[in-house]
DNA sequence: GTCTATATTCAGATAGAC
DNA sequence: GTCTATCTGAATATAGAC
C-alpha cells in the first residue's frame, strides 16, 4: 500500500502557495483565477482542490503560515532583558519582508478580504493585537526605565505599527530605496520611543 | 427633439458614482458587480453603460474627480506666504477624507488596480508626484527659513505622505479615534518638519 | 438577452509502498 | 499484486460584463 509522504506533501503545498501568492498579489482574490494558479504551479485543477478546499482557503493559508513566525518574534522580543533591544528586534522582524515584491499586492488583497471574510478578519485582528500588545509591553518597561515617550505607550505602539505598515505602501513606488528608508525609520522610531 | 439637460446628467452621474464607490470599497474592482451597482443606484444596466463605457472606466472616474481637488489644495498651499502654514493646510486637506468609511476599502482596491491598469497607475502616480513635489517645495522654503529637518526635504516630504497614508490604514481599526490620531499626527509632523 | 469566464466536481488514470 | 495517495482534465453550473 502506498503511504502518505508528509515531506513531499509539504513541499508541493508550499509550491502551490507560492504560485498562489504571485497570482493573488497581482490580481487580488477575486481577480486571480484558480486556473492561472494551477498553470503557474504546473498542476491540474483537481490537484489544487486536493490540497485546498476552496480558493479562499488557499488565500487564508498564505497568511496563517506567517502568523506563526510573528508569534515567535513577539515571544523573543519579550524575553529580551533590555526592552529597547527587544523592540528593535521586533521592528526588524516586522520590516524583514519589505524586500519581497509580492508584499504590497498581498497587503492590498488582504485589506479587501478583511471586509468580506469574517474568519480572515479575525486572523488579521489577532495578529495585529499580538503585535500591539507586545510593543505596548516593551514600551511600558522602557517608560519605567525612564524613556521620555511623546504619547502613552499604547499610542506609541500604534504609531510604530502604523508607520511600519506605511513602509509597505511606499515599497510600491518605483524609486523605493530600502536602505535609506530603514535608516530613517530607525531615527523616527528612536524619537517615538523616547530615544531621540 | 429632446435635448440633454447637463445638470440632470451630472446629478445622475454623481449618484451612480456614489453607488459604485460603496460597492468598490466593499468588494474591490473584480468583486463588485455592475448589477449590484445598478440595483443600488436604482437604474437598469443599460443606463449604467450609457454613462460609463466599462466597469473600469467607472472606477477610474471615481478617482479622477478627486485629483482635481488635490491640485487645487497644492496650488493654495504653495501660494501661502508662510510655508509652514501652507504645509499645515495641505496636510489638513490630505487628511480631510479620514472620516469617510469608504476610504480604506477604496484605497485597497486602488492599490490592486495600480498593478493591472497602466492608465490608472499613471493617474495615481501623477497625484502622488504632485503631492510630493508640493511638500518638498514647502519644506525647501522652511529649511531656508532655518527649520531643522531630520532628513533632506524630499525625504521628509515622503515620510509625511507615508504617515498620512498609514492613517487611512488605522482608520479601519475598530477603536480608531480621529481626534487623538490627528493631534498626534500634528505632533509627529511638527518634529519631522523641524518644529519640535 | 448573449456570450464568455471560471470555481468546483468527478470519474477515472498513474504509480509508489507494502 | 494490491491498495491507496496523488494527480488529471473534461464536464457542470453559475455568474456576470456588456
GROMACS .gro file of N, CA and C in nm, chain A residues 32-171:
model
  420
   32UNK      N    1  -0.782   3.681  -0.929
   32UNK     CA    2  -0.698   3.564  -0.955
   32UNK      C    3  -0.785   3.445  -0.995
   33UNK      N    4  -0.743   3.369  -1.092
   33UNK     CA    5  -0.819   3.250  -1.131
   33UNK      C    6  -0.745   3.126  -1.085
   34UNK      N    7  -0.822   3.030  -1.038
   34UNK     CA    8  -0.759   2.905  -0.994
   34UNK      C    9  -0.685   2.840  -1.111
   35UNK      N   10  -0.739   2.859  -1.230
   35UNK     CA   11  -0.673   2.800  -1.347
   35UNK      C   12  -0.533   2.857  -1.363
   36UNK      N   13  -0.519   2.988  -1.345
   36UNK     CA   14  -0.388   3.051  -1.360
   36UNK      C   15  -0.292   3.001  -1.253
   37UNK      N   16  -0.342   2.984  -1.133
   37UNK     CA   17  -0.258   2.933  -1.024
   37UNK      C   18  -0.209   2.792  -1.059
   38UNK      N   19  -0.300   2.711  -1.109
   38UNK     CA   20  -0.264   2.574  -1.148
   38UNK      C   21  -0.159   2.574  -1.259
   39UNK      N   22  -0.182   2.660  -1.358
   39UNK     CA   23  -0.088   2.667  -1.470
   39UNK      C   24   0.051   2.702  -1.416
   40UNK      N   25   0.055   2.805  -1.331
   40UNK     CA   26   0.184   2.851  -1.278
   40UNK      C   27   0.251   2.742  -1.194
   41UNK      N   28   0.170   2.666  -1.121
   41UNK     CA   29   0.227   2.562  -1.034
   41UNK      C   30   0.254   2.434  -1.112
   42UNK      N   31   0.207   2.429  -1.237
   42UNK     CA   32   0.226   2.309  -1.317
   42UNK      C   33   0.147   2.190  -1.267
   43UNK      N   34   0.025   2.214  -1.224
   43UNK     CA   35  -0.061   2.105  -1.177
   43UNK      C   36  -0.198   2.115  -1.242
   44UNK      N   37  -0.275   2.010  -1.234
   44UNK     CA   38  -0.412   2.012  -1.281
   44UNK      C   39  -0.502   2.072  -1.175
   45UNK      N   40  -0.620   2.114  -1.218
   45UNK     CA   41  -0.708   2.182  -1.123
   45UNK      C   42  -0.751   2.088  -1.011
   46UNK      N   43  -0.764   1.961  -1.044
   46UNK     CA   44  -0.802   1.865  -0.941
   46UNK      C   45  -0.703   1.862  -0.826
   47UNK      N   46  -0.575   1.875  -0.861
   47UNK     CA   47  -0.471   1.871  -0.758
   47UNK      C   48  -0.485   1.988  -0.661
   48UNK      N   49  -0.511   2.105  -0.718
   48UNK     CA   50  -0.525   2.223  -0.633
   48UNK      C   51  -0.630   2.198  -0.526
   49UNK      N   52  -0.743   2.144  -0.569
   49UNK     CA   53  -0.854   2.126  -0.475
   49UNK      C   54  -0.836   2.001  -0.388
   50UNK      N   55  -0.732   1.924  -0.419
   50UNK     CA   56  -0.694   1.816  -0.329
   50UNK      C   57  -0.621   1.875  -0.208
   51UNK      N   58  -0.545   1.982  -0.231
   51UNK     CA   59  -0.465   2.042  -0.124
   51UNK      C   60  -0.543   2.148  -0.046
   52UNK      N   61  -0.629   2.221  -0.115
   52UNK     CA   62  -0.704   2.329  -0.050
   52UNK      C   63  -0.849   2.320  -0.096
   53UNK      N   64  -0.943   2.326  -0.001
   53UNK     CA   65  -1.083   2.302  -0.039
   53UNK      C   66  -1.142   2.411  -0.128
   54UNK      N   67  -1.101   2.536  -0.108
   54UNK     CA   68  -1.155   2.645  -0.189
   54UNK      C   69  -1.044   2.747  -0.216
   55UNK      N   70  -1.072   2.837  -0.306
   55UNK     CA   71  -0.977   2.944  -0.337
   55UNK      C   72  -0.953   3.030  -0.214
   56UNK      N   73  -1.059   3.056  -0.139
   56UNK     CA   74  -1.045   3.137  -0.018
   56UNK      C   75  -0.955   3.069   0.085
   57UNK      N   76  -0.969   2.939   0.099
   57UNK     CA   77  -0.886   2.867   0.196
   57UNK      C   78  -0.739   2.880   0.158
   58UNK      N   79  -0.715   2.882   0.028
   58UNK     CA   80  -0.578   2.898  -0.021
   58UNK      C   81  -0.522   3.033   0.022
   59UNK      N   82  -0.602   3.136   0.005
   59UNK     CA   83  -0.559   3.271   0.045
   59UNK      C   84  -0.536   3.276   0.196
   60UNK      N   85  -0.628   3.217   0.268
   60UNK     CA   86  -0.622   3.210   0.413
   60UNK      C   87  -0.490   3.147   0.458
   61UNK      N   88  -0.455   3.035   0.398
   61UNK     CA   89  -0.335   2.961   0.439
   61UNK      C   90  -0.209   3.044   0.419
   62UNK      N   91  -0.211   3.126   0.315
   62UNK     CA   92  -0.097   3.212   0.284
   62UNK      C   93  -0.061   3.298   0.404
   63UNK      N   94  -0.162   3.347   0.477
   63UNK     CA   95  -0.137   3.438   0.588
   63UNK      C   96  -0.124   3.364   0.720
   64UNK      N   97  -0.195   3.255   0.734
   64UNK     CA   98  -0.188   3.179   0.859
   64UNK      C   99  -0.046   3.130   0.883
   65UNK      N  100   0.022   3.090   0.776
   65UNK     CA  101   0.158   3.042   0.791
   65UNK      C  102   0.248   3.152   0.847
   66UNK      N  103   0.219   3.275   0.808
   66UNK     CA  104   0.301   3.387   0.851
   66UNK      C  105   0.281   3.421   0.997
   67UNK      N  106   0.160   3.402   1.045
   67UNK     CA  107   0.127   3.440   1.182
   67UNK      C  108   0.215   3.368   1.282
   68UNK      N  109   0.249   3.245   1.254
   68UNK     CA  110   0.331   3.167   1.346
   68UNK      C  111   0.468   3.233   1.367
   69UNK      N  112   0.528   3.281   1.258
   69UNK     CA  113   0.659   3.344   1.272
   69UNK      C  114   0.649   3.474   1.351
   70UNK      N  115   0.537   3.543   1.338
   70UNK     CA  116   0.517   3.666   1.415
   70UNK      C  117   0.509   3.636   1.564
   71UNK      N  118   0.434   3.532   1.597
   71UNK     CA  119   0.421   3.493   1.737
   71UNK      C  120   0.557   3.467   1.798
   72UNK      N  121   0.638   3.396   1.722
   72UNK     CA  122   0.772   3.364   1.770
   72UNK      C  123   0.855   3.491   1.790
   73UNK      N  124   0.845   3.585   1.696
   73UNK     CA  125   0.922   3.710   1.707
   73UNK      C  126   0.878   3.789   1.829
   74UNK      N  127   0.749   3.789   1.858
   74UNK     CA  128   0.698   3.859   1.976
   74UNK      C  129   0.753   3.795   2.103
   75UNK      N  130   0.749   3.662   2.105
   75UNK     CA  131   0.798   3.590   2.222
   75UNK      C  132   0.945   3.625   2.248
   76UNK      N  133   1.024   3.625   2.142
   76UNK     CA  134   1.166   3.654   2.158
   76UNK      C  135   1.189   3.797   2.208
   77UNK      N  136   1.112   3.892   2.152
   77UNK     CA  137   1.128   4.032   2.191
   77UNK      C  138   1.099   4.051   2.339
   78UNK      N  139   0.994   3.982   2.386
   78UNK     CA  140   0.957   3.997   2.527
   78UNK      C  141   1.060   3.933   2.619
   79UNK      N  142   1.128   3.830   2.568
   79UNK     CA  143   1.225   3.759   2.651
   79UNK      C  144   1.354   3.838   2.667
   80UNK      N  145   1.374   3.936   2.581
   80UNK     CA  146   1.497   4.015   2.589
   80UNK      C  147   1.503   4.091   2.723
   81UNK      N  148   1.619   4.085   2.785
   81UNK     CA  149   1.634   4.152   2.914
   81UNK      C  150   1.619   4.304   2.899
   82UNK      N  151   1.670   4.358   2.786
   82UNK     CA  152   1.661   4.503   2.760
   82UNK      C  153   1.541   4.531   2.668
   83UNK      N  154   1.437   4.600   2.719
   83UNK     CA  155   1.317   4.621   2.636
   83UNK      C  156   1.348   4.698   2.509
   84UNK      N  157   1.441   4.791   2.512
   84UNK     CA  158   1.472   4.868   2.392
   84UNK      C  159   1.530   4.778   2.283
   85UNK      N  160   1.614   4.685   2.324
   85UNK     CA  161   1.673   4.596   2.224
   85UNK      C  162   1.569   4.495   2.176
   86UNK      N  163   1.478   4.455   2.267
   86UNK     CA  164   1.367   4.369   2.225
   86UNK      C  165   1.281   4.439   2.120
   87UNK      N  166   1.254   4.566   2.144
   87UNK     CA  167   1.173   4.643   2.050
   87UNK      C  168   1.244   4.654   1.915
   88UNK      N  169   1.372   4.680   1.918
   88UNK     CA  170   1.446   4.688   1.792
   88UNK      C  171   1.438   4.557   1.714
   89UNK      N  172   1.450   4.446   1.786
   89UNK     CA  173   1.447   4.318   1.713
   89UNK      C  174   1.308   4.291   1.657
   90UNK      N  175   1.205   4.331   1.731
   90UNK     CA  176   1.069   4.310   1.680
   90UNK      C  177   1.045   4.397   1.557
   91UNK      N  178   1.087   4.522   1.563
   91UNK     CA  179   1.073   4.610   1.447
   91UNK      C  180   1.149   4.553   1.328
   92UNK      N  181   1.269   4.504   1.354
   92UNK     CA  182   1.348   4.446   1.245
   92UNK      C  183   1.272   4.329   1.182
   93UNK      N  184   1.207   4.248   1.267
   93UNK     CA  185   1.132   4.135   1.212
   93UNK      C  186   1.013   4.183   1.129
   94UNK      N  187   0.942   4.281   1.181
   94UNK     CA  188   0.822   4.330   1.111
   94UNK      C  189   0.858   4.388   0.975
   95UNK      N  190   0.980   4.439   0.966
   95UNK     CA  191   1.023   4.505   0.844
   95UNK      C  192   1.090   4.408   0.747
   96UNK      N  193   1.116   4.286   0.798
   96UNK     CA  194   1.202   4.196   0.722
   96UNK      C  195   1.144   4.153   0.588
   97UNK      N  196   1.012   4.163   0.574
   97UNK     CA  197   0.954   4.119   0.446
   97UNK      C  198   0.949   4.231   0.342
   98UNK      N  199   1.006   4.346   0.377
   98UNK     CA  200   0.997   4.462   0.288
   98UNK      C  201   1.055   4.436   0.150
   99UNK      N  202   1.156   4.350   0.143
   99UNK     CA  203   1.220   4.326   0.015
   99UNK      C  204   1.133   4.245  -0.081
  100UNK      N  205   1.034   4.173  -0.027
  100UNK     CA  206   0.953   4.086  -0.110
  100UNK      C  207   0.859   4.168  -0.199
  101UNK      N  208   0.877   4.159  -0.331
  101UNK     CA  209   0.796   4.243  -0.420
  101UNK      C  210   0.648   4.206  -0.419
  102UNK      N  211   0.614   4.089  -0.365
  102UNK     CA  212   0.473   4.049  -0.364
  102UNK      C  213   0.396   4.116  -0.252
  103UNK      N  214   0.468   4.163  -0.150
  103UNK     CA  215   0.401   4.208  -0.028
  103UNK      C  216   0.298   4.320  -0.049
  104UNK      N  217   0.330   4.424  -0.125
  104UNK     CA  218   0.229   4.529  -0.138
  104UNK      C  219   0.098   4.478  -0.198
  105UNK      N  220   0.108   4.398  -0.302
  105UNK     CA  221  -0.013   4.344  -0.363
  105UNK      C  222  -0.090   4.256  -0.267
  106UNK      N  223  -0.019   4.172  -0.196
  106UNK     CA  224  -0.086   4.084  -0.099
  106UNK      C  225  -0.151   4.165   0.011
  107UNK      N  226  -0.084   4.272   0.054
  107UNK     CA  227  -0.143   4.356   0.159
  107UNK      C  228  -0.273   4.419   0.110
  108UNK      N  229  -0.273   4.466  -0.013
  108UNK     CA  230  -0.395   4.525  -0.067
  108UNK      C  231  -0.506   4.421  -0.075
  109UNK      N  232  -0.470   4.303  -0.123
  109UNK     CA  233  -0.570   4.196  -0.133
  109UNK      C  234  -0.625   4.163   0.006
  110UNK      N  235  -0.536   4.160   0.105
  110UNK     CA  236  -0.579   4.127   0.241
  110UNK      C  237  -0.672   4.234   0.297
  111UNK      N  238  -0.640   4.361   0.270
  111UNK     CA  239  -0.726   4.468   0.320
  111UNK      C  240  -0.868   4.452   0.270
  112UNK      N  241  -0.880   4.418   0.142
  112UNK     CA  242  -1.015   4.399   0.088
  112UNK      C  243  -1.082   4.279   0.151
  113UNK      N  244  -1.006   4.175   0.171
  113UNK     CA  245  -1.063   4.050   0.222
  113UNK      C  246  -1.115   4.065   0.364
  114UNK      N  247  -1.053   4.155   0.439
  114UNK     CA  248  -1.096   4.178   0.577
  114UNK      C  249  -1.243   4.222   0.582
  115UNK      N  250  -1.287   4.294   0.481
  115UNK     CA  251  -1.427   4.340   0.478
  115UNK      C  252  -1.523   4.231   0.435
  116UNK      N  253  -1.471   4.117   0.393
  116UNK     CA  254  -1.559   4.022   0.327
  116UNK      C  255  -1.561   3.887   0.393
  117UNK      N  256  -1.449   3.848   0.451
  117UNK     CA  257  -1.438   3.715   0.510
  117UNK      C  258  -1.413   3.730   0.660
  118UNK      N  259  -1.515   3.710   0.743
  118UNK     CA  260  -1.500   3.734   0.887
  118UNK      C  261  -1.391   3.649   0.950
  119UNK      N  262  -1.376   3.526   0.902
  119UNK     CA  263  -1.271   3.442   0.958
  119UNK      C  264  -1.134   3.500   0.928
  120UNK      N  265  -1.119   3.549   0.807
  120UNK     CA  266  -0.993   3.611   0.770
  120UNK      C  267  -0.971   3.737   0.853
  121UNK      N  268  -1.077   3.814   0.873
  121UNK     CA  269  -1.066   3.935   0.954
  121UNK      C  270  -1.020   3.901   1.095
  122UNK      N  271  -1.072   3.792   1.150
  122UNK     CA  272  -1.033   3.751   1.285
  122UNK      C  273  -0.884   3.716   1.289
  123UNK      N  274  -0.838   3.648   1.186
  123UNK     CA  275  -0.696   3.612   1.177
  123UNK      C  276  -0.609   3.737   1.179
  124UNK      N  277  -0.646   3.834   1.097
  124UNK     CA  278  -0.567   3.957   1.089
  124UNK      C  279  -0.574   4.035   1.220
  125UNK      N  280  -0.692   4.040   1.279
  125UNK     CA  281  -0.709   4.115   1.403
  125UNK      C  282  -0.623   4.054   1.514
  126UNK      N  283  -0.618   3.922   1.518
  126UNK     CA  284  -0.538   3.855   1.621
  126UNK      C  285  -0.391   3.890   1.603
  127UNK      N  286  -0.347   3.891   1.479
  127UNK     CA  287  -0.208   3.924   1.450
  127UNK      C  288  -0.176   4.066   1.495
  128UNK      N  289  -0.264   4.158   1.456
  128UNK     CA  290  -0.247   4.299   1.493
  128UNK      C  291  -0.243   4.317   1.644
  129UNK      N  292  -0.338   4.250   1.713
  129UNK     CA  293  -0.347   4.264   1.857
  129UNK      C  294  -0.218   4.214   1.923
  130UNK      N  295  -0.171   4.101   1.873
  130UNK     CA  296  -0.049   4.043   1.928
  130UNK      C  297   0.069   4.141   1.915
  131UNK      N  298   0.083   4.200   1.799
  131UNK     CA  299   0.192   4.294   1.777
  131UNK      C  300   0.178   4.415   1.869
  132UNK      N  301   0.058   4.472   1.875
  132UNK     CA  302   0.037   4.592   1.956
  132UNK      C  303   0.060   4.563   2.104
  133UNK      N  304   0.010   4.449   2.150
  133UNK     CA  305   0.027   4.413   2.290
  133UNK      C  306   0.175   4.401   2.324
  134UNK      N  307   0.248   4.335   2.237
  134UNK     CA  308   0.391   4.318   2.262
  134UNK      C  309   0.464   4.452   2.263
  135UNK      N  310   0.435   4.534   2.161
  135UNK     CA  311   0.501   4.665   2.156
  135UNK      C  312   0.467   4.746   2.281
  136UNK      N  313   0.341   4.743   2.322
  136UNK     CA  314   0.300   4.821   2.439
  136UNK      C  315   0.373   4.773   2.564
  137UNK      N  316   0.383   4.641   2.580
  137UNK     CA  317   0.451   4.587   2.698
  137UNK      C  318   0.597   4.633   2.700
  138UNK      N  319   0.662   4.629   2.586
  138UNK     CA  320   0.802   4.672   2.580
  138UNK      C  321   0.814   4.820   2.611
  139UNK      N  322   0.722   4.900   2.556
  139UNK     CA  323   0.727   5.044   2.578
  139UNK      C  324   0.697   5.079   2.723
  140UNK      N  325   0.608   5.002   2.785
  140UNK     CA  326   0.581   5.021   2.927
  140UNK      C  327   0.710   5.008   3.007
  141UNK      N  328   0.782   4.900   2.978
  141UNK     CA  329   0.907   4.878   3.051
  141UNK      C  330   1.007   4.989   3.023
  142UNK      N  331   1.011   5.035   2.897
  142UNK     CA  332   1.104   5.143   2.863
  142UNK      C  333   1.067   5.271   2.939
  143UNK      N  334   0.936   5.296   2.950
  143UNK     CA  335   0.892   5.416   3.022
  143UNK      C  336   0.932   5.406   3.170
  144UNK      N  337   0.915   5.287   3.227
  144UNK     CA  338   0.957   5.267   3.366
  144UNK      C  339   1.107   5.294   3.380
  145UNK      N  340   1.181   5.256   3.276
  145UNK     CA  341   1.326   5.278   3.280
  145UNK      C  342   1.362   5.424   3.252
  146UNK      N  343   1.259   5.507   3.235
  146UNK     CA  344   1.288   5.649   3.224
  146UNK      C  345   1.283   5.706   3.083
  147UNK      N  346   1.243   5.625   2.981
  147UNK     CA  347   1.233   5.679   2.845
  147UNK      C  348   1.124   5.786   2.841
  148UNK      N  349   1.147   5.888   2.760
  148UNK     CA  350   1.056   6.003   2.754
  148UNK      C  351   0.968   5.991   2.629
  149UNK      N  352   0.858   5.916   2.640
  149UNK     CA  353   0.771   5.893   2.525
  149UNK      C  354   0.684   6.016   2.496
  150UNK      N  355   0.664   6.046   2.366
  150UNK     CA  356   0.581   6.162   2.333
  150UNK      C  357   0.432   6.137   2.362
  151UNK      N  358   0.387   6.011   2.360
  151UNK     CA  359   0.248   5.975   2.388
  151UNK      C  360   0.248   5.857   2.486
  152UNK      N  361   0.131   5.818   2.536
  152UNK     CA  362   0.125   5.698   2.620
  152UNK      C  363   0.174   5.575   2.543
  153UNK      N  364   0.226   5.474   2.614
  153UNK     CA  365   0.285   5.357   2.547
  153UNK      C  366   0.194   5.293   2.442
  154UNK      N  367   0.066   5.276   2.475
  154UNK     CA  368  -0.023   5.210   2.379
  154UNK      C  369  -0.035   5.291   2.249
  155UNK      N  370  -0.033   5.424   2.263
  155UNK     CA  371  -0.045   5.507   2.143
  155UNK      C  372   0.086   5.505   2.064
  156UNK      N  373   0.196   5.508   2.132
  156UNK     CA  374   0.324   5.498   2.061
  156UNK      C  375   0.331   5.365   1.986
  157UNK      N  376   0.285   5.260   2.054
  157UNK     CA  377   0.286   5.127   1.990
  157UNK      C  378   0.209   5.133   1.859
  158UNK      N  379   0.093   5.195   1.862
  158UNK     CA  380   0.011   5.204   1.742
  158UNK      C  381   0.081   5.282   1.631
  159UNK      N  382   0.147   5.390   1.669
  159UNK     CA  383   0.216   5.469   1.567
  159UNK      C  384   0.333   5.392   1.507
  160UNK      N  385   0.405   5.321   1.590
  160UNK     CA  386   0.516   5.241   1.536
  160UNK      C  387   0.461   5.139   1.436
  161UNK      N  388   0.353   5.071   1.476
  161UNK     CA  389   0.295   4.971   1.386
  161UNK      C  390   0.244   5.036   1.259
  162UNK      N  391   0.177   5.150   1.272
  162UNK     CA  392   0.122   5.219   1.155
  162UNK      C  393   0.231   5.261   1.059
  163UNK      N  394   0.338   5.313   1.115
  163UNK     CA  395   0.443   5.365   1.029
  163UNK      C  396   0.512   5.251   0.955
  164UNK      N  397   0.523   5.137   1.021
  164UNK     CA  398   0.579   5.021   0.952
  164UNK      C  399   0.485   4.978   0.838
  165UNK      N  400   0.355   4.978   0.867
  165UNK     CA  401   0.260   4.945   0.761
  165UNK      C  402   0.276   5.040   0.642
  166UNK      N  403   0.298   5.167   0.673
  166UNK     CA  404   0.306   5.263   0.563
  166UNK      C  405   0.429   5.238   0.477
  167UNK      N  406   0.532   5.178   0.539
  167UNK     CA  407   0.651   5.143   0.462
  167UNK      C  408   0.615   5.046   0.350
  168UNK      N  409   0.522   4.957   0.380
  168UNK     CA  410   0.485   4.859   0.278
  168UNK      C  411   0.412   4.926   0.163
  169UNK      N  412   0.342   5.034   0.193
  169UNK     CA  413   0.282   5.112   0.084
  169UNK      C  414   0.392   5.177   0.002
  170UNK      N  415   0.489   5.238   0.070
  170UNK     CA  416   0.598   5.305  -0.002
  170UNK      C  417   0.675   5.207  -0.089
  171UNK      N  418   0.680   5.082  -0.045
  171UNK     CA  419   0.760   4.983  -0.118
  171UNK      C  420   0.710   4.964  -0.261
   0.00000   0.00000   0.00000
